[in-house]
mmCIF file of N, CA, C and O in Angstrom:
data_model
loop_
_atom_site.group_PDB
_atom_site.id
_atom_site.type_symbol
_atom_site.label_atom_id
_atom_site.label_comp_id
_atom_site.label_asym_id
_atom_site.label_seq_id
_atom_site.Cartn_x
_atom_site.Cartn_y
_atom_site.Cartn_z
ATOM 1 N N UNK A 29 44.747 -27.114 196.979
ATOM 2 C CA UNK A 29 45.932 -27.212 196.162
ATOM 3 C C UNK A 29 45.898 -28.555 195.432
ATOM 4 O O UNK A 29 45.522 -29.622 195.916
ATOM 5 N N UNK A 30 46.467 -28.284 193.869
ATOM 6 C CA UNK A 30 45.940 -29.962 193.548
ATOM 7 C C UNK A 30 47.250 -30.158 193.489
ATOM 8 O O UNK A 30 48.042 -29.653 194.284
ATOM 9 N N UNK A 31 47.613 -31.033 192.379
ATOM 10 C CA UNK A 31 48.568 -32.393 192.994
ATOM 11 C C UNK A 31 50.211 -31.976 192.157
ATOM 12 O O UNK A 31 51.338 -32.387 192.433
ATOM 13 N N UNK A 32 49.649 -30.792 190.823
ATOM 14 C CA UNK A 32 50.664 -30.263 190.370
ATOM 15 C C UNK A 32 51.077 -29.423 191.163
ATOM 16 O O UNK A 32 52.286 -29.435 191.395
ATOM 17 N N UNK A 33 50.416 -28.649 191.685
ATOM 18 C CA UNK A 33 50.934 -27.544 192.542
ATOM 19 C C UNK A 33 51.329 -27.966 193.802
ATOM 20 O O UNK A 33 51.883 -27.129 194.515
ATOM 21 N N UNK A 34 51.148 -29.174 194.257
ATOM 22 C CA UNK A 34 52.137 -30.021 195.273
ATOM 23 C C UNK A 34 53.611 -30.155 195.139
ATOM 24 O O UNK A 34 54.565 -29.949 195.889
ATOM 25 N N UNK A 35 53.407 -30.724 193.478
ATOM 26 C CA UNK A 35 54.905 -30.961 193.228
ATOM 27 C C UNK A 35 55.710 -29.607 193.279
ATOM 28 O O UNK A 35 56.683 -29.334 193.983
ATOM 29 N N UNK A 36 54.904 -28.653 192.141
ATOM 30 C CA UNK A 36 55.778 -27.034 192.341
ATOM 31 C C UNK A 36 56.275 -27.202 193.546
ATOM 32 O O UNK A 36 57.480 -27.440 193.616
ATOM 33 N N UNK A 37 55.420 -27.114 194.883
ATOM 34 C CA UNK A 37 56.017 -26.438 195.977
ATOM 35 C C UNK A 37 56.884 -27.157 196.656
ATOM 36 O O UNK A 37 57.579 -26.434 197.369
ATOM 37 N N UNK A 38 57.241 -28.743 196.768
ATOM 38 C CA UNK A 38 57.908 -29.281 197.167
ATOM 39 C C UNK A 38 59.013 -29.691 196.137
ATOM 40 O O UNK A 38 59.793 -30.560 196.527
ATOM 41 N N UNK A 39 59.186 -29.204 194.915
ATOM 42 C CA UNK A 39 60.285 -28.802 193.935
ATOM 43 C C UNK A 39 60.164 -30.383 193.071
ATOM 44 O O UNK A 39 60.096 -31.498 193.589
ATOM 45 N N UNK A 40 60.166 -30.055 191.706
ATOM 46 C CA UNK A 40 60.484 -31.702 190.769
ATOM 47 C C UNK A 40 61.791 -31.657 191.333
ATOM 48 O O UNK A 40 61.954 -32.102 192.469
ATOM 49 N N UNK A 41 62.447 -31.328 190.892
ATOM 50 C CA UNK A 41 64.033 -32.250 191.531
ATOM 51 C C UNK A 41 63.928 -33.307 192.676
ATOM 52 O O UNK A 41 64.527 -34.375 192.801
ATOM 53 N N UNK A 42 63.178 -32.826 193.321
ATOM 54 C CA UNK A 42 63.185 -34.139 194.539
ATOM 55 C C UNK A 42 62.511 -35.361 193.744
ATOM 56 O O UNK A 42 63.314 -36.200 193.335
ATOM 57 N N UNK A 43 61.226 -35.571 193.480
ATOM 58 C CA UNK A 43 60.962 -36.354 193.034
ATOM 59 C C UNK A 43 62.048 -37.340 191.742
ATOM 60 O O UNK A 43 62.216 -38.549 191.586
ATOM 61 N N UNK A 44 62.610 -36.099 191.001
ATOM 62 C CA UNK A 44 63.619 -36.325 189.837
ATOM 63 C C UNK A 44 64.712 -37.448 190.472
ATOM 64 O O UNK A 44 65.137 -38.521 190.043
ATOM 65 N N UNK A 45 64.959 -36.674 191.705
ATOM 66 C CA UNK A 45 66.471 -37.074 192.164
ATOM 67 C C UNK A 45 65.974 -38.759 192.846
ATOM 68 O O UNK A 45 66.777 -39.689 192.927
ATOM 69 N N UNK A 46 64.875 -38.828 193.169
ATOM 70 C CA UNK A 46 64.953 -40.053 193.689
ATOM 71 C C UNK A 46 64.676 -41.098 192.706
ATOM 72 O O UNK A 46 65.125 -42.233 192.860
ATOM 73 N N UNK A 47 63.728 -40.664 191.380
ATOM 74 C CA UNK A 47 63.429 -41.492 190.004
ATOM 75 C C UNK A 47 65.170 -41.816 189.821
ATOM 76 O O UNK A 47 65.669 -42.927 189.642
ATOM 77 N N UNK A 48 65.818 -40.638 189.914
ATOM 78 C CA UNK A 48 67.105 -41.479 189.520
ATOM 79 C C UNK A 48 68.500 -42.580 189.807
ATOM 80 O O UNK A 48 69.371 -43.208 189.204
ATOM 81 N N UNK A 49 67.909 -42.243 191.374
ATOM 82 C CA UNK A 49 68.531 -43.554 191.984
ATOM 83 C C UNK A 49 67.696 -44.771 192.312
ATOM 84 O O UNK A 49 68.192 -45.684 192.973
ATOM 85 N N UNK A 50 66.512 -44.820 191.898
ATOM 86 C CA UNK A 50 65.923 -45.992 192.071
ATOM 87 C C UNK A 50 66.335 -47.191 190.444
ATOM 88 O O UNK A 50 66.858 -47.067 189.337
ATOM 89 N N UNK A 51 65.698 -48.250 191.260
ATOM 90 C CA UNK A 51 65.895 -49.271 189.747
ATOM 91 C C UNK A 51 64.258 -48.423 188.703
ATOM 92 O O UNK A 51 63.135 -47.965 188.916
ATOM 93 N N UNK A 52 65.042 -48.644 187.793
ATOM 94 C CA UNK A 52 63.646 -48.417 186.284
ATOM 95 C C UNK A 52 62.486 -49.034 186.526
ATOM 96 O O UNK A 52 61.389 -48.632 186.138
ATOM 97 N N UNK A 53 62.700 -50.042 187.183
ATOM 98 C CA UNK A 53 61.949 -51.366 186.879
ATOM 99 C C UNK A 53 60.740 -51.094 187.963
ATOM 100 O O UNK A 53 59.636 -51.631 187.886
ATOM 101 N N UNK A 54 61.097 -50.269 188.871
ATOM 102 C CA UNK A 54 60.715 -49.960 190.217
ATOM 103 C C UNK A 54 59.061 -49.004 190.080
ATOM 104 O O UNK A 54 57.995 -49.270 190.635
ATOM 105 N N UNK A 55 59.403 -47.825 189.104
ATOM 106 C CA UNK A 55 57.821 -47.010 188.333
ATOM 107 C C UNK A 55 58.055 -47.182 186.961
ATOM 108 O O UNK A 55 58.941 -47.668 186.257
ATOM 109 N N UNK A 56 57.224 -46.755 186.846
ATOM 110 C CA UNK A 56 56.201 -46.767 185.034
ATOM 111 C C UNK A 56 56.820 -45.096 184.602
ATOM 112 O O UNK A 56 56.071 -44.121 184.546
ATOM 113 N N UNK A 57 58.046 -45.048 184.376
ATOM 114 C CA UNK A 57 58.878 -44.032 183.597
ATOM 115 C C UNK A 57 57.942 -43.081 183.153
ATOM 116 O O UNK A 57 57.886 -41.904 183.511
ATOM 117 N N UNK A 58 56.945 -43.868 182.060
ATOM 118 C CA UNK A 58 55.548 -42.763 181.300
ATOM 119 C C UNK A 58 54.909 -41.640 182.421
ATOM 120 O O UNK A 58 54.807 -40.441 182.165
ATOM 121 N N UNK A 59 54.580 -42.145 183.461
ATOM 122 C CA UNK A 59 53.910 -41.165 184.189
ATOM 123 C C UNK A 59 54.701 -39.947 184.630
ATOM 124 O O UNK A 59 54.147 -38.903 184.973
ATOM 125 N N UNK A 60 56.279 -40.155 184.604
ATOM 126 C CA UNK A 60 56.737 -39.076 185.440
ATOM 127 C C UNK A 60 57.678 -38.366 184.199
ATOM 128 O O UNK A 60 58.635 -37.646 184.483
ATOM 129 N N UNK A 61 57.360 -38.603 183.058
ATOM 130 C CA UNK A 61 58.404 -38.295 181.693
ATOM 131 C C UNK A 61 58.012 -36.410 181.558
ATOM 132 O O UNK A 61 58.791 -35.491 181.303
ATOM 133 N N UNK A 62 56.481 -36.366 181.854
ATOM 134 C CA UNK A 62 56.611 -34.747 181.670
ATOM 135 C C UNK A 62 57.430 -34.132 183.197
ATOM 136 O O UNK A 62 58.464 -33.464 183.189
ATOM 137 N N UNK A 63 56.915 -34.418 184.032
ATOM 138 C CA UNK A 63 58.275 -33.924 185.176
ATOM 139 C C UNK A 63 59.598 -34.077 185.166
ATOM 140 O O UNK A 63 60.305 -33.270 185.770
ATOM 141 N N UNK A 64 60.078 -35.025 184.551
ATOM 142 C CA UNK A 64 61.546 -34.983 184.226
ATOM 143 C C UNK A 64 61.852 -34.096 183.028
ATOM 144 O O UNK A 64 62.836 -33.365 182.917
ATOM 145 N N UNK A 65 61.028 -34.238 182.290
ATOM 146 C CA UNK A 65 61.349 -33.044 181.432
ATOM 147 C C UNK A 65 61.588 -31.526 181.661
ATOM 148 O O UNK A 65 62.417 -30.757 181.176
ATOM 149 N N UNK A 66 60.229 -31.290 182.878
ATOM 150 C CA UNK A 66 60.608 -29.993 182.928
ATOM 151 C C UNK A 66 61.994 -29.660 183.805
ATOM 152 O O UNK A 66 62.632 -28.617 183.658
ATOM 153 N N UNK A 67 62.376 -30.802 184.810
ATOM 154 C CA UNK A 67 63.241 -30.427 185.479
ATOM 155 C C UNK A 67 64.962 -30.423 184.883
ATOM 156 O O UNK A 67 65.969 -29.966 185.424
ATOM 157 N N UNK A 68 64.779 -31.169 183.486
ATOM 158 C CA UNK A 68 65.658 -31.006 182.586
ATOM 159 C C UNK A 68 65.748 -29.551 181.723
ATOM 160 O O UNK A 68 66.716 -29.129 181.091
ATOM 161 N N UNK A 69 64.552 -28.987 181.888
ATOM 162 C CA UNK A 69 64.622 -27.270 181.241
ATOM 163 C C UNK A 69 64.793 -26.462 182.339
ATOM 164 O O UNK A 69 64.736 -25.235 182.269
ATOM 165 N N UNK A 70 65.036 -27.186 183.524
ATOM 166 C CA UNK A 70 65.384 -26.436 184.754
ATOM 167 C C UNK A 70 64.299 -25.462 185.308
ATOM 168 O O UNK A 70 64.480 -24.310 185.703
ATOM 169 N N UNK A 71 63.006 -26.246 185.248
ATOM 170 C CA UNK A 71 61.761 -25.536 185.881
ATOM 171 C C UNK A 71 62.350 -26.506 186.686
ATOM 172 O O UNK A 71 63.165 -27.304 186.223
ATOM 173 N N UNK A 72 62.036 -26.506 187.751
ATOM 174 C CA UNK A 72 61.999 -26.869 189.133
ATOM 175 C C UNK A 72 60.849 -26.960 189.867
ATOM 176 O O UNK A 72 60.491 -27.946 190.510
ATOM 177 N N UNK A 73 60.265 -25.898 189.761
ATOM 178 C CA UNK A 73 59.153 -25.556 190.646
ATOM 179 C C UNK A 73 59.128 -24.056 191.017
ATOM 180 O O UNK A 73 59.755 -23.198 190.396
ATOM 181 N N UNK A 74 58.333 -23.822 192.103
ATOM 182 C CA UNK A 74 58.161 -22.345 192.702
ATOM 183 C C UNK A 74 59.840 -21.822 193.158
ATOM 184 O O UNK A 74 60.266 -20.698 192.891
ATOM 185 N N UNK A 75 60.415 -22.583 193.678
ATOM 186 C CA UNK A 75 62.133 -21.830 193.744
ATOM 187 C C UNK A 75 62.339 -21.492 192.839
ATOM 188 O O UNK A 75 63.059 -20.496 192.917
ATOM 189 N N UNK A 76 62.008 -21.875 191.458
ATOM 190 C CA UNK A 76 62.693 -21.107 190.227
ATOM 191 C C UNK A 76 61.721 -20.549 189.440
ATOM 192 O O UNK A 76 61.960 -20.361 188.247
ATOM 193 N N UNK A 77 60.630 -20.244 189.931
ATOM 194 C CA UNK A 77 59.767 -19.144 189.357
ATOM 195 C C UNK A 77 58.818 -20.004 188.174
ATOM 196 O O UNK A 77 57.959 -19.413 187.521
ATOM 197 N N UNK A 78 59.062 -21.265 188.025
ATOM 198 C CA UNK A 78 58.673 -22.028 186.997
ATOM 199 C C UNK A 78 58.732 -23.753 187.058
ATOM 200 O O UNK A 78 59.808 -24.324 186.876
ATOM 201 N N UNK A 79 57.362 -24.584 187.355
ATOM 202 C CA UNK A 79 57.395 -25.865 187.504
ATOM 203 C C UNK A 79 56.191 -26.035 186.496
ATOM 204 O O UNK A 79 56.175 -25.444 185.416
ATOM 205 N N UNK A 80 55.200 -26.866 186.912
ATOM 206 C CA UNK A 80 54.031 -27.170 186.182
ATOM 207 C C UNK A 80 53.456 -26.039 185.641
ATOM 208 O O UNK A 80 52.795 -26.068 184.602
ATOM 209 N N UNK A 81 53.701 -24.895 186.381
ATOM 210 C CA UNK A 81 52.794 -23.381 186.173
ATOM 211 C C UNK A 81 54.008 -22.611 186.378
ATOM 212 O O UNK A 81 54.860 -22.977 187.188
ATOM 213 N N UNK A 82 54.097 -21.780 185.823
ATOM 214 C CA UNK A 82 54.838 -20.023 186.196
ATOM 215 C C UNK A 82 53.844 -19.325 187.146
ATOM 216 O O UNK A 82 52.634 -19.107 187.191
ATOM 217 N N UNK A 83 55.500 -18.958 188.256
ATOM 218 C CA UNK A 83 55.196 -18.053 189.345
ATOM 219 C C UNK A 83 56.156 -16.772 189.103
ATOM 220 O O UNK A 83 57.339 -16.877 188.781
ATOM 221 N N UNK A 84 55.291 -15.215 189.359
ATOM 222 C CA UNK A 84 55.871 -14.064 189.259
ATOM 223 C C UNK A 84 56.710 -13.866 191.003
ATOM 224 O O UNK A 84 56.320 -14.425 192.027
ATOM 225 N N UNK A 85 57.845 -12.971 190.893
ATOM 226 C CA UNK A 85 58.194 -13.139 191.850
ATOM 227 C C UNK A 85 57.851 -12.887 192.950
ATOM 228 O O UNK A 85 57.004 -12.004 193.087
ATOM 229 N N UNK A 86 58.429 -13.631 194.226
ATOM 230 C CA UNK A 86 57.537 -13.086 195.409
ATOM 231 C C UNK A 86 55.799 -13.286 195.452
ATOM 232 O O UNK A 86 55.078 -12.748 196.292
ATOM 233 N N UNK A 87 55.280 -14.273 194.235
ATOM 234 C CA UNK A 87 54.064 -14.770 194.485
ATOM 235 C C UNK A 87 54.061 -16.179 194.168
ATOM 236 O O UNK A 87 54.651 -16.880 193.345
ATOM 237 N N UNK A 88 53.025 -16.415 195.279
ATOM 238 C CA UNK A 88 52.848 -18.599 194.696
ATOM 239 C C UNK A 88 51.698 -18.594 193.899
ATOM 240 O O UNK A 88 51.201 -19.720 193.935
ATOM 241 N N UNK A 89 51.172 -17.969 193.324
ATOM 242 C CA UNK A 89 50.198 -18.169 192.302
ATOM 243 C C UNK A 89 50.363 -18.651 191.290
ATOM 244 O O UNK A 89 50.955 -18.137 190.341
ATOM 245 N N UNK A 90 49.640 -20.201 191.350
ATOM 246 C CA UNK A 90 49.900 -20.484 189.945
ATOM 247 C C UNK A 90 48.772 -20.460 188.560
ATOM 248 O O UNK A 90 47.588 -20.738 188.370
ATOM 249 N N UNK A 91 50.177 -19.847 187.596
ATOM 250 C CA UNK A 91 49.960 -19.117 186.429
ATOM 251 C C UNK A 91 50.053 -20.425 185.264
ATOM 252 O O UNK A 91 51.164 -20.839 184.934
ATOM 253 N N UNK A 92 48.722 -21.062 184.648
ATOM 254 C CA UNK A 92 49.318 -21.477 183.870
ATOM 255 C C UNK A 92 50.297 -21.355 182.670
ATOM 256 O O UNK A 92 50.237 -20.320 182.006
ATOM 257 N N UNK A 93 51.131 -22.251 182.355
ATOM 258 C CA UNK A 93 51.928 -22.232 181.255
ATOM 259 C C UNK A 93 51.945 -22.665 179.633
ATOM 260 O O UNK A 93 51.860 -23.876 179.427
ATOM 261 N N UNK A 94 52.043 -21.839 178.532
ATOM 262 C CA UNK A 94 52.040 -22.828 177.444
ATOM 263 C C UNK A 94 52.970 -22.974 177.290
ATOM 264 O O UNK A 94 53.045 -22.572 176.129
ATOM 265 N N UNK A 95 53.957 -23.284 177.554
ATOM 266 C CA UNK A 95 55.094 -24.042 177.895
ATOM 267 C C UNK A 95 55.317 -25.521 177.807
ATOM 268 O O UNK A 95 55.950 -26.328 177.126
ATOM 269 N N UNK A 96 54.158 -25.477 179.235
ATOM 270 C CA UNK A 96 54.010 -26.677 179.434
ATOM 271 C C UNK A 96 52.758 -27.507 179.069
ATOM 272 O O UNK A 96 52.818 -28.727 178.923
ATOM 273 N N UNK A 97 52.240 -27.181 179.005
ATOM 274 C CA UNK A 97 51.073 -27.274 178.042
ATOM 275 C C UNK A 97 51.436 -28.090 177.244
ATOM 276 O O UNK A 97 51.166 -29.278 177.426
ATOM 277 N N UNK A 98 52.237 -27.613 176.004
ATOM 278 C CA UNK A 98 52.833 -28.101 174.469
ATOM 279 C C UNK A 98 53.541 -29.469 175.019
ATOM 280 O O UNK A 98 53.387 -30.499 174.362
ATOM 281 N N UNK A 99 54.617 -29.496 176.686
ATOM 282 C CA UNK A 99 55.536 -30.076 176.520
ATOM 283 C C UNK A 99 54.435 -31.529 176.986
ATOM 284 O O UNK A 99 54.907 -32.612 176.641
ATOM 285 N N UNK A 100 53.253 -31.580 177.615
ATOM 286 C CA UNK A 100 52.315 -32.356 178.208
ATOM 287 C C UNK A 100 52.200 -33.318 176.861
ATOM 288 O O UNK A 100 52.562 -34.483 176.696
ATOM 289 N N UNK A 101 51.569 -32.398 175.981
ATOM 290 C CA UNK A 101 50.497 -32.842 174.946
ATOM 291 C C UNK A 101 51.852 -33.468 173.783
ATOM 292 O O UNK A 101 51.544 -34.272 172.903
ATOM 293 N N UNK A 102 53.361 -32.960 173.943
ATOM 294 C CA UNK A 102 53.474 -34.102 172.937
ATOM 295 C C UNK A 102 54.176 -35.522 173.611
ATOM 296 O O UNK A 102 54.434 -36.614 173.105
ATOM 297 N N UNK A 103 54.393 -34.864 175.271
ATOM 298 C CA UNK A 103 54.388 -36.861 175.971
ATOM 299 C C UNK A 103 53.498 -37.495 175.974
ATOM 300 O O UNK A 103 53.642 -38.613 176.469
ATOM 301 N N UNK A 104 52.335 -37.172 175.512
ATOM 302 C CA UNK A 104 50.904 -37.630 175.313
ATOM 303 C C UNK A 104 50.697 -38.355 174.221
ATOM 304 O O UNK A 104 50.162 -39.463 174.188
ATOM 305 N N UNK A 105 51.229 -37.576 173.076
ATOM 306 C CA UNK A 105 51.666 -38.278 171.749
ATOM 307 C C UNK A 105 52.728 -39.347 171.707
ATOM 308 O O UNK A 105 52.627 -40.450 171.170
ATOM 309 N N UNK A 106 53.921 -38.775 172.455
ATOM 310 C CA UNK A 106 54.970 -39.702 172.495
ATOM 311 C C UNK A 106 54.313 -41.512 172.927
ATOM 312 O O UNK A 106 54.576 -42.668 172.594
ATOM 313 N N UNK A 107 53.405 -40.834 173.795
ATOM 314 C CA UNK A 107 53.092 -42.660 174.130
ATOM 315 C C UNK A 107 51.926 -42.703 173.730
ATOM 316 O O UNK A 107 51.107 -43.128 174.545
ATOM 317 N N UNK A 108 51.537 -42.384 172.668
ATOM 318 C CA UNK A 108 49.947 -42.745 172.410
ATOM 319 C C UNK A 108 48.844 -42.708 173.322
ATOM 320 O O UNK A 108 47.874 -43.460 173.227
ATOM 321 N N UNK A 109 49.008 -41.728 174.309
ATOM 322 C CA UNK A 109 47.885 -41.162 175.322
ATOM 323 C C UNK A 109 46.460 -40.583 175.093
ATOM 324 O O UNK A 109 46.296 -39.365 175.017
ATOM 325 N N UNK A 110 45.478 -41.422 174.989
ATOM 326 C CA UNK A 110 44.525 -40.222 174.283
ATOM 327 C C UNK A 110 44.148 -39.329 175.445
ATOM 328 O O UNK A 110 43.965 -39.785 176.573
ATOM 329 N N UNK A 111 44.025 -37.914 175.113
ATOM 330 C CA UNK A 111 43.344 -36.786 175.892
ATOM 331 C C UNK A 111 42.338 -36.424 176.024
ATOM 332 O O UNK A 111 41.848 -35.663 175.190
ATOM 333 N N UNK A 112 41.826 -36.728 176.843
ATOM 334 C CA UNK A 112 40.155 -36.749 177.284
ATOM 335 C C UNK A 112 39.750 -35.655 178.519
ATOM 336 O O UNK A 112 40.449 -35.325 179.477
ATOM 337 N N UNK A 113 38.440 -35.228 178.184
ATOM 338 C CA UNK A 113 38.338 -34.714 179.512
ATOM 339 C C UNK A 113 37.828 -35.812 180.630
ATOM 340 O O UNK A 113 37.142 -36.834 180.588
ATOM 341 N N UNK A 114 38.610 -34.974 181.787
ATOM 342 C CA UNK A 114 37.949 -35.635 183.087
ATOM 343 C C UNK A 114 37.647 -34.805 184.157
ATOM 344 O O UNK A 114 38.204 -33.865 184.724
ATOM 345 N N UNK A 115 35.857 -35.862 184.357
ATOM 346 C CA UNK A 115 34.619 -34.578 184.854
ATOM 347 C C UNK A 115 35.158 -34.648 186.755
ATOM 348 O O UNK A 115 35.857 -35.438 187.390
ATOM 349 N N UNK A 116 34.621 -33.758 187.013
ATOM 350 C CA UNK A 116 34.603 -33.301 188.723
ATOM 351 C C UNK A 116 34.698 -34.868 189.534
ATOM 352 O O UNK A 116 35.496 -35.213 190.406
ATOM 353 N N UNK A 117 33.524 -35.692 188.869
ATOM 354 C CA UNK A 117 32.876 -36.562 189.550
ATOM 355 C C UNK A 117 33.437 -37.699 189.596
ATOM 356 O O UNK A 117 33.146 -38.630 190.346
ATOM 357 N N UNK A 118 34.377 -37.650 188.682
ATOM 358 C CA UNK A 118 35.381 -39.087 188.032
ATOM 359 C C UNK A 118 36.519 -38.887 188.876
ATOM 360 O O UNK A 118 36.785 -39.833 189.618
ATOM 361 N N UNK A 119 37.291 -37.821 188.937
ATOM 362 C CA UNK A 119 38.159 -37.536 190.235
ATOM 363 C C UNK A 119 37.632 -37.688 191.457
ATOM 364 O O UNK A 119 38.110 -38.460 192.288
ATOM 365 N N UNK A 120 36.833 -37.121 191.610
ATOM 366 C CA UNK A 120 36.252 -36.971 193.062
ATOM 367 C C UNK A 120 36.005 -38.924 193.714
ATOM 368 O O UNK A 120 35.859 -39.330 194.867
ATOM 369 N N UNK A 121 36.045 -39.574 192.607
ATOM 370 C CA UNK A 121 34.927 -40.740 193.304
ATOM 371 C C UNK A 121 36.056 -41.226 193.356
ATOM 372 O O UNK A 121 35.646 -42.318 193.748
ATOM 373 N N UNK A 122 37.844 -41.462 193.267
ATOM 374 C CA UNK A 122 38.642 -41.976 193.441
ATOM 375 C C UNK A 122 39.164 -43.339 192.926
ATOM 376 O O UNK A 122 39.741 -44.243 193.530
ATOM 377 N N UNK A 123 38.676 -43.180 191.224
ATOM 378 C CA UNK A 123 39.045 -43.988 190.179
ATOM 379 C C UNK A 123 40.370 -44.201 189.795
ATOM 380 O O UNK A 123 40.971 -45.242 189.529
ATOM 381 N N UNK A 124 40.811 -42.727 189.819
ATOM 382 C CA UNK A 124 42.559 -43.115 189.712
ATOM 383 C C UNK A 124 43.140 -43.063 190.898
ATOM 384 O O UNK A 124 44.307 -42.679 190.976
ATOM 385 N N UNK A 125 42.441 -43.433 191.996
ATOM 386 C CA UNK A 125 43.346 -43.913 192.846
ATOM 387 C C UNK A 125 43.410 -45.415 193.718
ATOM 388 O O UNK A 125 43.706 -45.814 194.844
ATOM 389 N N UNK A 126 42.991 -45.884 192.579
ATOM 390 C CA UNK A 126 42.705 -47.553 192.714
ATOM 391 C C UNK A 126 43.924 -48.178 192.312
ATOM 392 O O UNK A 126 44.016 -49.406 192.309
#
């Protein structure tokens, strides 16, 4: 399970709800702007059939979305993100988690 489909299952609102009682100053807003978004269109996650991916009912399969897709690529724009691919080996070796 990767790390979107973490959030689905343990619902954005949680994460949402605690971004919002913390100080600003506390995370880097940019990283979590597409999850607040969706949880502002009231994807949620797998409880509501719709988080990072669409789920049909009564299944956890996740379905990607162009939905979300579109809503990714223009917070991407919004902050001048360039979109790159990233290979197996660049994740795997634990670069972004330095």
């Amino acid at each position: 399970m990767g790390a979107l489909q973490m959030h689905d299952l343990a619902g954005l609102d949680v994460g949402y709800k605690s971004r919002k009682d913390r100080d600003p100053k506390s995370f880097d807003a940019r990283v979590w702007r597409s999850a607040d978004l969706l949880v502002e269109l009231g994807r949620l996650g797998q409880k509501t059939q719709a988080g990072f991916y669409d789920y049909s009912p009564g299944d956890r399969f996740p379905r990607p979305s162009p939905l979300v897709a579109k809503l990714i690529e223009k917070v991407s724009a919004d902050y001048c993100i360039e979109r790159r691919r990233i290979s197996d080996e660049e994740i795997t070796s634990g670069v972004f988690w330095h």
